[in-house]
Structure formats: structure tokens, C-alpha cells
Amino acid sequence: MIEFSLDGRSGVSPYLQVVQQVRQALRLGLLREGDQLPTVKDVVARLAINPNTVLKAYRELEREGLVAARPGIGTFVTRTLTDASLAAHEPLRRDLRRWLAKARLAGLDEESIDALFTSTFRDAQREIA
Amino acid sequence: MTAVLRAEGLGKRYRRRWALSDCTLKIPAGHVTGLVGPNGAGKTTLLSLAVGLLAPTAGTIEVCGGRPAADAAQLAKVGFVAQDTPTYPGLSIADHLRLGARTNPRWDDAVARSRVERLGLDPAQKAGRLSGGQRAQLALTLGLAKRPELLILDEPVASLDPLARREFLQVLMEAVAEHEVSVLLSSHVVSDLERVCDHLVVLVDSQVRVEGDVESLLESHLRLTGPRREPATLPAGQHVVSASHTDRQSTLVVRTDAPVLDPSWTVGRLGLEDLVLAYMEGTRAVAPGPVMEVLR
């Protein structure tokens, strides 16, 4: 079982934070196929959030095929995300480190690196969309 | 969409001053609706009209399909926790529950007793000796045990410390999950409502500024920052909510359903608090209005 937490200052809506935390737990292997997600009532009682927010997050996860609701029992994980992409993480991380070293050498400070990454990421996303 | 509250051109005047004017609203059932606005915006007036403690000067209001406080059946449908969660200081907790049971046809005694037990309160204790947080919880217990279709709360957490505030909202949200009660609560502190509300009504200067599903409000509002520019030159689909300019830069909050394509803007999202503040600033440009209190 996992526990959710909410970051009120992140600018990410509570519903999306719940979705992201489940996906993250699946990626990290904290949640596996057959595991149960906390019940809506448990999440609500712990975080003092709107039940509809939790329901919406669970529905979204269901739509993505990651979990399935069994009426009267709860919501269960049906698929993991620790798939083939995990193997690719290490070489990608190495590339990224090399790139970061290059950026520092070029005189970029942390904020400039962050800004460059964010703007490039956004541009790339736009091209895909 | 079934509406739990419907107002049409609703207004209330005290002598010469309109505390609420031309309010047209449709609050959906099954949601937790936050009513936000600065002090004196008309929140309590709107809630008192919904409960039937006040009669409208203009327009109509319908709650749970009936006129507020029209008869006993209507009274049973609507629960109300007034500002500062009043209780009877001389009566014990058990007295409060007995009173609730005698005066409410749909009273759920099991709910009332289990909640008092979970709160760890002694039923023999006088309400006057309870802490602010405990008193608020007692008032909430009475409101929930009444098993209303709509529970209305006026600034329920304003006077509570952060822990009591969180506990109060936890109990309220659990009840929503369990009993599917619709909730309408007001606050002048937006951060209290961010987690609990999925529908929002912003009231400023006795008028409704914006109303809607929280998620879609957050999706449709963007902050644009870029070289100075007159708001009038924006594309037709972008409605300016608030604007501020320096000699070189403009910062706008816009409402739009389409993505912003203009590359000269840096586009950012807004939190609920910023969104509400933008609507209040937008009105301040016309006339100086009261300032929203921001608590962290």
C-alpha cells in the first residue's frame, strides 16, 4: 500500500498529483500488479481532500489501463510501468550528465540550465503536439 | 446537471446598500462548492438567503428544489453551521444530541454518537467548556447527523488553528465520501479551500465574478508575461482578467480555451489562490476594493 501526499505550492492540481504519485510508484516498483490502492475514504481522511478529486484520479488511472476498480472491494493495480524503458535510463542519465558538464563549462549556472531545459522541453512538446 | 442551489437575479438590500446584487448561480449537486471573496463581499448574505434566515429583496433563490425555509420538509433538507460555529454553552454535548434528535426528522443518532466518540469528547461536558476546535467539531457533528441534502457552512475554519482546521476538513470530507452530501462553504482564505472544493464561486463587491468547476477554471486561466503590450491587441478568444504593466513588460492573467501560440509570451499556470486574486485585482482596476487576506 502506498500513501499519498500533496504539495500545495507545486502548482500541480491535487488530482494530477495523485495520478503522478501512482505512476511514479509503478515506475519505481513500489506498486506491483495486484496491489491495492488506498480506498477513497482513506485518502480523503488522510489528506482532507475532496473525494471527487480522488475518484477522478483513479478514473484517469483506469482509463490509462494501470488500475481496475472492483466494486465494493477497491482499486487494484493491473499493470506495472517498470518495463523495457528502465534499461534505457542508465545510458540516458550518462548522456545527460555529459550535457550538464558541457553546460557548466560553457558558463551556465543552475538557473540558466534549468531555464534552457524547461524551454527546450516545452518547445519539443509543442512540436510533438 | 441537477442543481442544489439555483439563484436568478438574486439581490439583498440593507437600507441603501446592496449586500448582494444580480446574483445568478447554479450550484451542482454532489459537489463541494467554495464561496470565496473578501470580507464584506456578501458571502454571509448569500448563505443566509440560501438557508432562509433572510428574504431576498430582488430575484429568486431555490435550494434542493424548494424555497428556503418554506416548510418543515425544506428545513430538514438543509443543514447550516453559522459563522463561529455556535453551540449552547450551558448545554452538555449529550443535550445537544438530544436536541438534534428531537428537532430533526432525519436525525442519524448512530452517526452523531460515533462522531462524538471518535472525537474523544465526554458527552456530559458542557459545550461552553470546549475548545474552539472541539466546538466546531460539535457543530459539524450536529450538521452532519441531521443528514441534510445540502450542508452550508459559513467560514467554518476561519477561527481555528491549523491542526483543528485540518481535522475539521478531514471529518467534513469523510462525510462527503460516505453520505454523498452536497456542501457549500465560504471562506476568505483561499488556501483552505484549495484541496476540498471542486466547484468555486468568487464573490467580490456583492457580485459573482466567476463561477465553475475548479479543475476547468485552473485549466482555462493562464498567466502571460512578455514585452509590454496593450491587452486590446490580444486574440479574440483570450479574455483579460487582470493586467499589470511596467514600461517594458506586461503581465496578464487571461481566460482562454485555446492554447496561447504567440511566442513572445512566457506562459504559466495559476494556482487557485492566484486565480481568485486575479479576479479581485481585475475589479480593483475599476474601483479600489477590499484586499483578500492571504494566509500560509
PDB file of N, CA and C in Angstrom, chain B residues 10 18 27 33 43 45 54 69 73 91-92 119-120 122 132 167-168 195 204 209-210 224 244 258 277 295-296:
ATOM      1  N   LEU B  10     -30.766  37.323  -8.030  1.00  0.00           N
ATOM      2  CA  LEU B  10     -30.954  37.456  -6.583  1.00  0.00           C
ATOM      3  C   LEU B  10     -30.251  38.704  -6.028  1.00  0.00           C
ATOM      4  N   TRP B  18     -26.642  47.649  -1.272  1.00  0.00           N
ATOM      5  CA  TRP B  18     -26.906  46.299  -1.763  1.00  0.00           C
ATOM      6  C   TRP B  18     -25.789  45.380  -1.287  1.00  0.00           C
ATOM      7  N   ILE B  27     -25.533  25.958  -8.589  1.00  0.00           N
ATOM      8  CA  ILE B  27     -24.531  25.150  -7.903  1.00  0.00           C
ATOM      9  C   ILE B  27     -24.912  23.677  -8.027  1.00  0.00           C
ATOM     10  N   THR B  33     -18.702  23.019  -2.885  1.00  0.00           N
ATOM     11  CA  THR B  33     -18.555  24.318  -3.531  1.00  0.00           C
ATOM     12  C   THR B  33     -17.988  25.326  -2.550  1.00  0.00           C
ATOM     13  N   LYS B  43     -20.819  37.205   1.174  1.00  0.00           N
ATOM     14  CA  LYS B  43     -20.859  35.750   1.328  1.00  0.00           C
ATOM     15  C   LYS B  43     -21.919  35.326   2.346  1.00  0.00           C
ATOM     16  N   THR B  45     -24.410  36.996   3.443  1.00  0.00           N
ATOM     17  CA  THR B  45     -25.744  37.347   2.953  1.00  0.00           C
ATOM     18  C   THR B  45     -26.276  36.268   2.017  1.00  0.00           C
ATOM     19  N   LEU B  54     -32.719  35.075   5.746  1.00  0.00           N
ATOM     20  CA  LEU B  54     -33.028  36.365   5.139  1.00  0.00           C
ATOM     21  C   LEU B  54     -33.968  36.118   3.965  1.00  0.00           C
ATOM     22  N   ALA B  69     -36.450  27.513   3.719  1.00  0.00           N
ATOM     23  CA  ALA B  69     -37.229  27.556   4.954  1.00  0.00           C
ATOM     24  C   ALA B  69     -38.730  27.653   4.720  1.00  0.00           C
ATOM     25  N   ALA B  73     -40.313  20.182   5.748  1.00  0.00           N
ATOM     26  CA  ALA B  73     -39.602  19.271   4.848  1.00  0.00           C
ATOM     27  C   ALA B  73     -38.382  19.971   4.256  1.00  0.00           C
ATOM     28  N   LEU B  91     -25.449  23.930  27.701  1.00  0.00           N
ATOM     29  CA  LEU B  91     -25.924  22.559  27.478  1.00  0.00           C
ATOM     30  C   LEU B  91     -24.744  21.623  27.272  1.00  0.00           C
ATOM     31  N   SER B  92     -24.921  20.360  27.718  1.00  0.00           N
ATOM     32  CA  SER B  92     -23.854  19.376  27.528  1.00  0.00           C
ATOM     33  C   SER B  92     -23.891  18.857  26.096  1.00  0.00           C
ATOM     34  N   LEU B 119     -14.160  11.714  18.410  1.00  0.00           N
ATOM     35  CA  LEU B 119     -13.515  12.978  18.767  1.00  0.00           C
ATOM     36  C   LEU B 119     -12.948  12.920  20.188  1.00  0.00           C
ATOM     37  N   GLY B 120     -13.311  11.861  20.899  1.00  0.00           N
ATOM     38  CA  GLY B 120     -12.820  11.690  22.260  1.00  0.00           C
ATOM     39  C   GLY B 120     -13.453  12.676  23.227  1.00  0.00           C
ATOM     40  N   ASP B 122     -16.316  13.898  26.044  1.00  0.00           N
ATOM     41  CA  ASP B 122     -17.171  13.373  27.096  1.00  0.00           C
ATOM     42  C   ASP B 122     -18.576  13.952  26.901  1.00  0.00           C
ATOM     43  N   GLY B 132     -12.107  25.841  20.902  1.00  0.00           N
ATOM     44  CA  GLY B 132     -12.671  26.306  19.631  1.00  0.00           C
ATOM     45  C   GLY B 132     -12.793  25.182  18.619  1.00  0.00           C
ATOM     46  N   GLU B 167      -8.275  18.963  10.864  1.00  0.00           N
ATOM     47  CA  GLU B 167      -9.142  17.909  11.405  1.00  0.00           C
ATOM     48  C   GLU B 167     -10.597  18.140  11.009  1.00  0.00           C
ATOM     49  N   PHE B 168     -10.985  19.409  11.046  1.00  0.00           N
ATOM     50  CA  PHE B 168     -12.360  19.759  10.684  1.00  0.00           C
ATOM     51  C   PHE B 168     -12.634  19.368   9.228  1.00  0.00           C
ATOM     52  N   ARG B 195      -7.925  22.324  -1.474  1.00  0.00           N
ATOM     53  CA  ARG B 195      -7.978  20.873  -1.511  1.00  0.00           C
ATOM     54  C   ARG B 195      -9.398  20.327  -1.483  1.00  0.00           C
ATOM     55  N   VAL B 204     -17.191  39.251  -5.274  1.00  0.00           N
ATOM     56  CA  VAL B 204     -16.475  40.476  -4.941  1.00  0.00           C
ATOM     57  C   VAL B 204     -17.438  41.651  -5.086  1.00  0.00           C
ATOM     58  N   ARG B 209     -18.158  37.128  -9.553  1.00  0.00           N
ATOM     59  CA  ARG B 209     -17.159  37.442 -10.587  1.00  0.00           C
ATOM     60  C   ARG B 209     -16.912  36.261 -11.503  1.00  0.00           C
ATOM     61  N   VAL B 210     -16.800  35.097 -10.917  1.00  0.00           N
ATOM     62  CA  VAL B 210     -16.550  33.905 -11.721  1.00  0.00           C
ATOM     63  C   VAL B 210     -17.078  32.707 -10.954  1.00  0.00           C
ATOM     64  N   LEU B 224       0.345  35.308 -18.595  1.00  0.00           N
ATOM     65  CA  LEU B 224       1.222  35.617 -19.717  1.00  0.00           C
ATOM     66  C   LEU B 224       2.172  36.734 -19.305  1.00  0.00           C
ATOM     67  N   SER B 244      -1.150  43.963 -15.496  1.00  0.00           N
ATOM     68  CA  SER B 244      -0.291  44.969 -14.889  1.00  0.00           C
ATOM     69  C   SER B 244       0.876  45.205 -15.844  1.00  0.00           C
ATOM     70  N   ALA B 258      -8.274  28.029 -25.739  1.00  0.00           N
ATOM     71  CA  ALA B 258      -7.308  27.556 -26.731  1.00  0.00           C
ATOM     72  C   ALA B 258      -5.895  27.805 -26.211  1.00  0.00           C
ATOM     73  N   LEU B 277      -7.242  35.857  -6.743  1.00  0.00           N
ATOM     74  CA  LEU B 277      -6.679  37.199  -6.574  1.00  0.00           C
ATOM     75  C   LEU B 277      -6.720  37.986  -7.882  1.00  0.00           C
ATOM     76  N   LEU B 295      -3.296  33.714   3.861  1.00  0.00           N
ATOM     77  CA  LEU B 295      -2.628  33.036   4.965  1.00  0.00           C
ATOM     78  C   LEU B 295      -1.835  31.868   4.430  1.00  0.00           C
ATOM     79  N   ARG B 296      -0.657  31.645   4.950  1.00  0.00           N
ATOM     80  CA  ARG B 296       0.131  30.495   4.512  1.00  0.00           C
ATOM     81  C   ARG B 296       0.345  29.551   5.683  1.00  0.00           C
TER      82      ARG B 296
END
